[in-house]
PDB file of C-alpha atoms in Angstrom:
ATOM      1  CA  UNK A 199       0.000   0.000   0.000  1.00 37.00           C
ATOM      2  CA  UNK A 200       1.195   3.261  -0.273  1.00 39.00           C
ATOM      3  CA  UNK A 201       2.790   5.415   2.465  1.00 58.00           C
ATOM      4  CA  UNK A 202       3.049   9.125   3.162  1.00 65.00           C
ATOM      5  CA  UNK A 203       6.065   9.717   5.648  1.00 73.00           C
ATOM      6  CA  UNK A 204       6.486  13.619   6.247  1.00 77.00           C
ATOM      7  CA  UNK A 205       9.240  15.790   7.808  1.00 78.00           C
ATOM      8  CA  UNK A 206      10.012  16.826  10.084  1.00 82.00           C
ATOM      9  CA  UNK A 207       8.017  15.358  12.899  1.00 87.00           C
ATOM     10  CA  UNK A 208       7.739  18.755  14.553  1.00 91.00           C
ATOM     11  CA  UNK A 209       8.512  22.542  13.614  1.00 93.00           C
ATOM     12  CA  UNK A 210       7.987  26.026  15.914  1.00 94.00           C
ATOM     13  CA  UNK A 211       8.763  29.220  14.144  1.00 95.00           C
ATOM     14  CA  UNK A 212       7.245  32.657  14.900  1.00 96.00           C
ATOM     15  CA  UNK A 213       4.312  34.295  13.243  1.00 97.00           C
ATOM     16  CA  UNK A 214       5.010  35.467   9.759  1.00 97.00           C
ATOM     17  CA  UNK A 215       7.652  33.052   9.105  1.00 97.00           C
ATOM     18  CA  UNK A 216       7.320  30.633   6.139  1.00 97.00           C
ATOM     19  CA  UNK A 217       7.086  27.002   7.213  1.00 96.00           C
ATOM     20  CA  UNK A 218       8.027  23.901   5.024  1.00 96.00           C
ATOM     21  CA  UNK A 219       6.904  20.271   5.423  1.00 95.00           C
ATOM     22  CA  UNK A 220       8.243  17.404   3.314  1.00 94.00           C
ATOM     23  CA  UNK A 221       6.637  13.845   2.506  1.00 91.00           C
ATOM     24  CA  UNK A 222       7.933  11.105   0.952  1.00 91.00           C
ATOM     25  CA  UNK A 223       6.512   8.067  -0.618  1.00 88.00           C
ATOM     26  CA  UNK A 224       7.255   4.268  -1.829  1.00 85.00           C
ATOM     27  CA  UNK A 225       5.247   3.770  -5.206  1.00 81.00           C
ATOM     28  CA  UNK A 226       3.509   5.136  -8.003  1.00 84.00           C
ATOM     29  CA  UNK A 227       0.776   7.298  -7.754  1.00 86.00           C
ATOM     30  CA  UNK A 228      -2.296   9.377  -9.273  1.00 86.00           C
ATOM     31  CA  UNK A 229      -2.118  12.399  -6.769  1.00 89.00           C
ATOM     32  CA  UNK A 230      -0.886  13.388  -3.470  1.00 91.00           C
ATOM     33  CA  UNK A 231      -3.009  15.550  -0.701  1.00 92.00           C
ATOM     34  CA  UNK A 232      -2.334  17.501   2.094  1.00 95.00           C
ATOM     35  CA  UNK A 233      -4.862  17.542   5.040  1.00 95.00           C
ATOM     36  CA  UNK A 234      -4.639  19.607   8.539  1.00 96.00           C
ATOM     37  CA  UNK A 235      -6.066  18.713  11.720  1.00 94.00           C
ATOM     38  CA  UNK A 236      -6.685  20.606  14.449  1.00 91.00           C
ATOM     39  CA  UNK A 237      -6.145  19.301  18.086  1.00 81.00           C
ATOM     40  CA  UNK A 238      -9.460  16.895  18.857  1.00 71.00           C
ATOM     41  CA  UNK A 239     -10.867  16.894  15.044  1.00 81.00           C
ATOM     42  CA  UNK A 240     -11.045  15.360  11.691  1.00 86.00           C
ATOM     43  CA  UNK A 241      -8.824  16.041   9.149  1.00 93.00           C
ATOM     44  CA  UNK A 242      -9.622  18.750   6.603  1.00 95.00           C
ATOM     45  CA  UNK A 243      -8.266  18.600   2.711  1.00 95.00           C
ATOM     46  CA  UNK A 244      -5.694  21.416   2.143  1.00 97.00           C
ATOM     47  CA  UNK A 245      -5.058  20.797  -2.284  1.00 96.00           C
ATOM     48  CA  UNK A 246      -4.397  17.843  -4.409  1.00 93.00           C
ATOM     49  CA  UNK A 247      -1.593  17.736  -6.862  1.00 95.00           C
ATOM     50  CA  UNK A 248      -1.702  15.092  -9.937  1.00 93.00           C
ATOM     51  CA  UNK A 249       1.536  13.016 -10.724  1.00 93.00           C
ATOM     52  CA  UNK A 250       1.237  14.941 -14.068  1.00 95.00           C
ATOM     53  CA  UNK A 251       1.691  18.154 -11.889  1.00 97.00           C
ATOM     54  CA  UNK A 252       4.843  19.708 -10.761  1.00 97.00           C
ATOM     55  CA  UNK A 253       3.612  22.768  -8.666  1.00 98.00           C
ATOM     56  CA  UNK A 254       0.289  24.072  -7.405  1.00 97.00           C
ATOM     57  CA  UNK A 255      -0.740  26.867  -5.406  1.00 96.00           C
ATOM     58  CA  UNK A 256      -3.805  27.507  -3.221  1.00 95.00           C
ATOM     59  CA  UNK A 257      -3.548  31.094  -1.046  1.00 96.00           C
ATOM     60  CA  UNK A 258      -0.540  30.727   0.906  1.00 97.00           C
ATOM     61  CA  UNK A 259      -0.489  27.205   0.383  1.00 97.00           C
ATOM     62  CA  UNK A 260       2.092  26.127  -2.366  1.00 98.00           C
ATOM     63  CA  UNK A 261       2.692  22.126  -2.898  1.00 98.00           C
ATOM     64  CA  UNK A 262       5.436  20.714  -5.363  1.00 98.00           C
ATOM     65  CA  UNK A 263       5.758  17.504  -6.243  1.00 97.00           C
ATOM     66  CA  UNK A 264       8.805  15.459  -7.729  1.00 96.00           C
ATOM     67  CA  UNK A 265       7.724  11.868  -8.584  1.00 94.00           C
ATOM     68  CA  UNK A 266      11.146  11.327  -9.656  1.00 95.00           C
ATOM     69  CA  UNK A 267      12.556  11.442  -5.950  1.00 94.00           C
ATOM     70  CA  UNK A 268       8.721   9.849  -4.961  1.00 92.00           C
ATOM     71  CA  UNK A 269       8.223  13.544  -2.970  1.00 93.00           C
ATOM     72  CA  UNK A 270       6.407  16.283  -2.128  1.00 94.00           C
ATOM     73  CA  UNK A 271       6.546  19.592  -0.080  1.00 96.00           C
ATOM     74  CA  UNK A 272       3.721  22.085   1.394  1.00 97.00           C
ATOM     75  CA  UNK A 273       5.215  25.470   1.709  1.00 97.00           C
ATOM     76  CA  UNK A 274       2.649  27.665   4.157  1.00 97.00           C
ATOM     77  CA  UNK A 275       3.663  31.356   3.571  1.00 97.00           C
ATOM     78  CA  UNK A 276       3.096  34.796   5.895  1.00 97.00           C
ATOM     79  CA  UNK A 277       2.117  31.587   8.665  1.00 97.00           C
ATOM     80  CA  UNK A 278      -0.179  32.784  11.133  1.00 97.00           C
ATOM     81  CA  UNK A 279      -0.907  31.536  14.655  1.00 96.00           C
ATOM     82  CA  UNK A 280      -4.022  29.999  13.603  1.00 95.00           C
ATOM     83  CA  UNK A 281      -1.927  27.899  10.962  1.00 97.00           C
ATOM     84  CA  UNK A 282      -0.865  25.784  13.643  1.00 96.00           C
ATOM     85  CA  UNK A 283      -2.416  22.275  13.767  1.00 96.00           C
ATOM     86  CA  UNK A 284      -0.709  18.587  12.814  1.00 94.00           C
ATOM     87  CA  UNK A 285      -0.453  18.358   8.587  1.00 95.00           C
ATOM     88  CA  UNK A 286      -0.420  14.995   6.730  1.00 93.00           C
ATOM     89  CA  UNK A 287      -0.009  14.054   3.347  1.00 92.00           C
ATOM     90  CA  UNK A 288      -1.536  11.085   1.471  1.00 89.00           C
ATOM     91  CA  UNK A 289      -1.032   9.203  -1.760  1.00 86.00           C
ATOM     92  CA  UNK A 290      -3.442   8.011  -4.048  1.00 81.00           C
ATOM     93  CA  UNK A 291      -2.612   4.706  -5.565  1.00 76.00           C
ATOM     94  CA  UNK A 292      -2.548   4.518  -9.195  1.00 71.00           C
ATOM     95  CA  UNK A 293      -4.997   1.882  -9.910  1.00 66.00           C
ATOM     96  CA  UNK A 294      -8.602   1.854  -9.302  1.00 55.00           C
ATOM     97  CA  UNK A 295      -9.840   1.177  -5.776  1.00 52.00           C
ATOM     98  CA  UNK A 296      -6.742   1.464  -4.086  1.00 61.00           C
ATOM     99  CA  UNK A 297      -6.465   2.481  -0.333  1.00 67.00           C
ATOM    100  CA  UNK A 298      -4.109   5.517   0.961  1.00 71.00           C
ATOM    101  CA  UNK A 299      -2.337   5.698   4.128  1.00 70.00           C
ATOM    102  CA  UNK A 300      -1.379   8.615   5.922  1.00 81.00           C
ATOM    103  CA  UNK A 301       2.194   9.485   7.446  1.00 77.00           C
ATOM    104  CA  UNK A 302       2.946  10.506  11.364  1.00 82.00           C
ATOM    105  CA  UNK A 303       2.092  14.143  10.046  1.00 89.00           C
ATOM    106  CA  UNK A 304       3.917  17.110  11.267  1.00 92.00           C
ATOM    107  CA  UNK A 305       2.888  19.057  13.771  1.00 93.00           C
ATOM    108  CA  UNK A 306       3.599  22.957  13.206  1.00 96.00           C
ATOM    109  CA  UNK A 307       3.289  25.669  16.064  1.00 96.00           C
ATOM    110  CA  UNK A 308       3.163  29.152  15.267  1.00 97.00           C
ATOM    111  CA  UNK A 309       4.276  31.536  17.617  1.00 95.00           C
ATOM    112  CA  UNK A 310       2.452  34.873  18.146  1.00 89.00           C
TER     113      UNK A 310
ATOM    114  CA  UNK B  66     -24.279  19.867   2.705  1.00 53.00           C
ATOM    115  CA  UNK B  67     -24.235  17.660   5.660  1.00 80.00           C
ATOM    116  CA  UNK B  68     -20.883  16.075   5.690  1.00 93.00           C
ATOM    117  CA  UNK B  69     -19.551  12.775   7.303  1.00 96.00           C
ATOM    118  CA  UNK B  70     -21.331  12.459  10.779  1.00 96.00           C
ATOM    119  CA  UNK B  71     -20.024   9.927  13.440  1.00 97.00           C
ATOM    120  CA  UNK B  72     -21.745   9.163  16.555  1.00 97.00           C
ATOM    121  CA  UNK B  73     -21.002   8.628  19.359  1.00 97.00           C
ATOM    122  CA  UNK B  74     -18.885  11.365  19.691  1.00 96.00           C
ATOM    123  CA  UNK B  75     -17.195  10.302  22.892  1.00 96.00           C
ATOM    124  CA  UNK B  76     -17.598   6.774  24.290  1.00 97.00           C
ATOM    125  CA  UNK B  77     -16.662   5.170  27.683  1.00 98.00           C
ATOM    126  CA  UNK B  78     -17.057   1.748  27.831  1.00 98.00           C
ATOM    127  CA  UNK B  79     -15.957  -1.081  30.717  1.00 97.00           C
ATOM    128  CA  UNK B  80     -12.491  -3.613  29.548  1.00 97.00           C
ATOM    129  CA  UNK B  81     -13.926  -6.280  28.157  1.00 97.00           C
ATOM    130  CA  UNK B  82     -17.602  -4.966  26.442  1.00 98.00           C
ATOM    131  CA  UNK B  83     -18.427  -4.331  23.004  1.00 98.00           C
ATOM    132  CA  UNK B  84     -19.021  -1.350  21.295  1.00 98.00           C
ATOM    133  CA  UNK B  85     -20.523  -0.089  17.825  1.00 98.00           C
ATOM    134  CA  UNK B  86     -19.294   3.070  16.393  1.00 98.00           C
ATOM    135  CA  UNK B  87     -21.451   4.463  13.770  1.00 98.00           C
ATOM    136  CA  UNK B  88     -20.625   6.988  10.406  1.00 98.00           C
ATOM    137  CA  UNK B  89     -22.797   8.125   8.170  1.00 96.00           C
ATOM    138  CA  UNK B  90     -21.061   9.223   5.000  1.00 96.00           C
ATOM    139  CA  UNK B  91     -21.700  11.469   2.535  1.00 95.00           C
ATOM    140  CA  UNK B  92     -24.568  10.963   0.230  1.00 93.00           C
ATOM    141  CA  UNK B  93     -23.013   9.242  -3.294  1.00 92.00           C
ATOM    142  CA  UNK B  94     -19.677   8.662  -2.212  1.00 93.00           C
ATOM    143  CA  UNK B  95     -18.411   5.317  -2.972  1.00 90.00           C
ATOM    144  CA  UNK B  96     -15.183   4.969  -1.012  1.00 91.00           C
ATOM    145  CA  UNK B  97     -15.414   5.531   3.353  1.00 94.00           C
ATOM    146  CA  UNK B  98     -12.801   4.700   5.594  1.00 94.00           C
ATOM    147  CA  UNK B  99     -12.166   3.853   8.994  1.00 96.00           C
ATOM    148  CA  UNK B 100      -8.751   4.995  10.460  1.00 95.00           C
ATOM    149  CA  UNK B 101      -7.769   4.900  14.160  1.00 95.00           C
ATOM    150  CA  UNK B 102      -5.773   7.743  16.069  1.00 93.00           C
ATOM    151  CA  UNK B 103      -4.136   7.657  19.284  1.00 91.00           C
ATOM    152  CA  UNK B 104      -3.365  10.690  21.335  1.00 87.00           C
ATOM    153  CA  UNK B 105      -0.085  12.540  19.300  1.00 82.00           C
ATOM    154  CA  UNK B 106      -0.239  10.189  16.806  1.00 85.00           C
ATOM    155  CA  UNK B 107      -0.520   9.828  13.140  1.00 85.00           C
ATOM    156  CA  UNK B 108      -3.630   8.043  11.637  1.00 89.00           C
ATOM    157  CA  UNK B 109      -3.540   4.208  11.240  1.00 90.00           C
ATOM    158  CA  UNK B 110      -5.498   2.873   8.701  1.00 90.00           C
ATOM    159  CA  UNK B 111      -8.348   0.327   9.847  1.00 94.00           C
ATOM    160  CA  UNK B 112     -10.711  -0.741   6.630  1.00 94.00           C
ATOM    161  CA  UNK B 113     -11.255   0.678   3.259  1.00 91.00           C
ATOM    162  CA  UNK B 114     -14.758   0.447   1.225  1.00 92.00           C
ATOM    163  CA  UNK B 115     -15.568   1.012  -2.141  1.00 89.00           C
ATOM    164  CA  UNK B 116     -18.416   0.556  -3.957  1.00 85.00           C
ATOM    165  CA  UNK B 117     -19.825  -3.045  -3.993  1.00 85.00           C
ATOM    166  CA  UNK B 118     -15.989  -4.534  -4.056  1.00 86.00           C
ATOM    167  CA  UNK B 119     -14.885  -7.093  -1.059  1.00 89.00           C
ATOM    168  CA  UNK B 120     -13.653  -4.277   1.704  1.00 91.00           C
ATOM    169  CA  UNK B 121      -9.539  -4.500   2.382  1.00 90.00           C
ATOM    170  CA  UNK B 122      -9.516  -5.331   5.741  1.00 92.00           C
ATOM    171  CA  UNK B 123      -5.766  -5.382   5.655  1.00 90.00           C
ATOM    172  CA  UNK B 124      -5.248  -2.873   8.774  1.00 91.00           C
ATOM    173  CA  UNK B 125      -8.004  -4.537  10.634  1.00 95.00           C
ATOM    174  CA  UNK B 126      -5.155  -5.492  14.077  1.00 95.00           C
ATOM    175  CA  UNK B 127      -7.445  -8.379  15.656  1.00 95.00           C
ATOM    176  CA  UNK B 128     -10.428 -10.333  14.643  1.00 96.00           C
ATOM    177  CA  UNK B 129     -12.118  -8.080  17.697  1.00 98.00           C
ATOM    178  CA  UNK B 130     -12.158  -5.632  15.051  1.00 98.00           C
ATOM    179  CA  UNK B 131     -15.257  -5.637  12.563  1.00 97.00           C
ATOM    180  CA  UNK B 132     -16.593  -3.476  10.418  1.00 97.00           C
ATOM    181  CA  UNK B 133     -20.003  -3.419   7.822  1.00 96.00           C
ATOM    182  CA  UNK B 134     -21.519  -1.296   5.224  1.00 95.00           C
ATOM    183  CA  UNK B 135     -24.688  -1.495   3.765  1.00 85.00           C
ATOM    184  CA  UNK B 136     -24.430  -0.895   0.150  1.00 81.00           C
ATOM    185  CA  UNK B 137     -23.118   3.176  -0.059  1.00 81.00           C
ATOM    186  CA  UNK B 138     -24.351   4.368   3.484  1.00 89.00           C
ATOM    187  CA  UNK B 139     -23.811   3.699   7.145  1.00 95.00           C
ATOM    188  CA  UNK B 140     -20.784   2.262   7.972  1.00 97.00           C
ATOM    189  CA  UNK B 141     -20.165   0.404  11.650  1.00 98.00           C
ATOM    190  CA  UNK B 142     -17.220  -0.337  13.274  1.00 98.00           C
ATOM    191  CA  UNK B 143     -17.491  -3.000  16.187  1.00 98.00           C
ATOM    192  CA  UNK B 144     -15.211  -3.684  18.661  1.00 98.00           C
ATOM    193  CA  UNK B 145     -15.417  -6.676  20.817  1.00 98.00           C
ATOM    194  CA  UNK B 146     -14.069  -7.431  24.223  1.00 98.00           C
ATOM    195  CA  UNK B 147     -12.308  -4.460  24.220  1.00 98.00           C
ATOM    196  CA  UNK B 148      -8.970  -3.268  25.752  1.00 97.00           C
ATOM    197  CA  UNK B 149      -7.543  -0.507  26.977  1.00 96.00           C
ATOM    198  CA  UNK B 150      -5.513  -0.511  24.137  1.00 96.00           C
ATOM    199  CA  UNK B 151      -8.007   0.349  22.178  1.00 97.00           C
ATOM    200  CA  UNK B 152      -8.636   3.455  23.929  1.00 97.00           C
ATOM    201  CA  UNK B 153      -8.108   6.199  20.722  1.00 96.00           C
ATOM    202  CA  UNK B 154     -10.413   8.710  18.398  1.00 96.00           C
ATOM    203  CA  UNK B 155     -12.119   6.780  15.671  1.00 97.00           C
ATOM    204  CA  UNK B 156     -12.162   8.796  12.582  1.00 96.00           C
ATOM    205  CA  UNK B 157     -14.464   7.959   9.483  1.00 96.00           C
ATOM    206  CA  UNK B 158     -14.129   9.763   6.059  1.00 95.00           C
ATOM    207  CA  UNK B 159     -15.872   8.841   2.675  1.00 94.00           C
ATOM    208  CA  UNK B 160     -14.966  10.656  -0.731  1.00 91.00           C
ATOM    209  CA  UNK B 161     -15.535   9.803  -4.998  1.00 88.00           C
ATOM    210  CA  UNK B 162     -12.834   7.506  -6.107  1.00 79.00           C
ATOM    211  CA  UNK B 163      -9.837   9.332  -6.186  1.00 75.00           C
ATOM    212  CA  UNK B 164     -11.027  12.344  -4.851  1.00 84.00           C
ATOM    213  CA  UNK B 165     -10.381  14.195  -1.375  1.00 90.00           C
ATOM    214  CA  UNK B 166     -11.338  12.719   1.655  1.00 93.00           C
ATOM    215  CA  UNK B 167     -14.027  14.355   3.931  1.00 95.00           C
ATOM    216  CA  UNK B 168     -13.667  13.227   7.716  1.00 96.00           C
ATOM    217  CA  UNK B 169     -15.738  12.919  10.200  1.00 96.00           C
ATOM    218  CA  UNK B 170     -15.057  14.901  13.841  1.00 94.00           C
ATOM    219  CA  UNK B 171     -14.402  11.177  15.284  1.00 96.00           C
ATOM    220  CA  UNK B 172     -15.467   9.043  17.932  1.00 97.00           C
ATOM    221  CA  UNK B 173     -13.361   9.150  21.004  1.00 96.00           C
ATOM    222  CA  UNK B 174     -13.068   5.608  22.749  1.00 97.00           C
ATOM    223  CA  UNK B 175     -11.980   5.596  26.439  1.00 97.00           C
ATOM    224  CA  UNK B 176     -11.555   1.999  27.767  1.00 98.00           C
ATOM    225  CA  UNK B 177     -11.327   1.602  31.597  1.00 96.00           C
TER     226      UNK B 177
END
């Protein structure tokens, strides 16, 4: 099955700082997604990137993907206090029906 | 839109009863799955659905570990005899094939 491992495991940087998460994967895949969590809830979808996709941006959100190296990286820009929750990433299997598994996610603390 | 409801939301049960956790996905969406969180920890995946295929039970960790759907709504989750070990949040998402996953807030499980 596939596997989304992400780096680091934790990260504290002050307000307005840009903060950088990486994930890594085993096997081929149709897309990759980020999701954020807040302490005590579900996860909530941050943007998709296809394996035909290099970059994409979403606010200050900006994912890149390299399927080359099997990984991918979630750039938050200008973060804010509120960014600061646990991220994840996930892979999409390439054929139909497939399962995705989620990484230890990285939990990011903005300081005010 | 309603979106992926789970209930309970919290649950304390007695070592050694059963319980039923319950999700109720979002109408049309042929994929939900059942993942398992403990406290700091990533999300560990449980059992996959999709559409009218066999379910991959493949992260099921003991036969006290069930789970049914009937045909592309409720989903349960039963737990038998259970241990403190399996003392966690419960979290539930459904999505289209290949599309993002919408979670549910969770059902916490304390075991005493």
């Amino acid at each position: 099955s596939q596997q989304g491992e992400e780096d680091p495991q934790a990260l504290s940087i002050q307000e307005g700082e840009n903060a950088t998460m990486n994930c890594s994967y085993k096997t081929s895949i149709n897309n990759l997604q980020w999701y954020r969590q807040n302490s005590g809830r579900g996860l909530v979808h941050l943007i998709l990137i296809r394996s035909n996709e290099r970059e994409k941006h979403s606010g200050r959100l900006r994912v890149t993907l390299d399927t080359s190296k099997k990984s991918s990286s979630l750039l938050i820009t200008a973060s804010r206090a509120a960014d600061t929750a646990s991220y994840f990433c996930a892979t999409v299997g390439e054929l139909y029906g497939q399962n995705f598994v989620f990484g230890p996610g990285t939990r990011l603390s903005v300081l005010p | 839109g309603a979106g992926v409801s789970q209930s309970p939301s919290n649950k304390v049960t007695e070592k050694g009863k059963d319980v039923e956790l319950r999700c109720d996905p979002i109408s049309g969406h042929t994929a939900l799955y059942w993942y398992r969180q403990r406290l700091g920890q990533g999300l560990e995946f449980l059992i996959y659905f999709q559409g009218n295929s066999a379910p991959d039970k493949s992260g099921l960790p003991s036969d006290r570990f069930s789970a049914e759907r009937t045909g592309e709504s409720v989903s349960t989750l039963t737990i038998q005899r259970t241990q403190q070990e399996d003392s966690a949040v419960y979290l539930c998402a459904s999505s289209l094939m290949l599309k993002p996953l919408h979670f549910g807030n969770g059902t916490r499980l304390t075991v005493t």
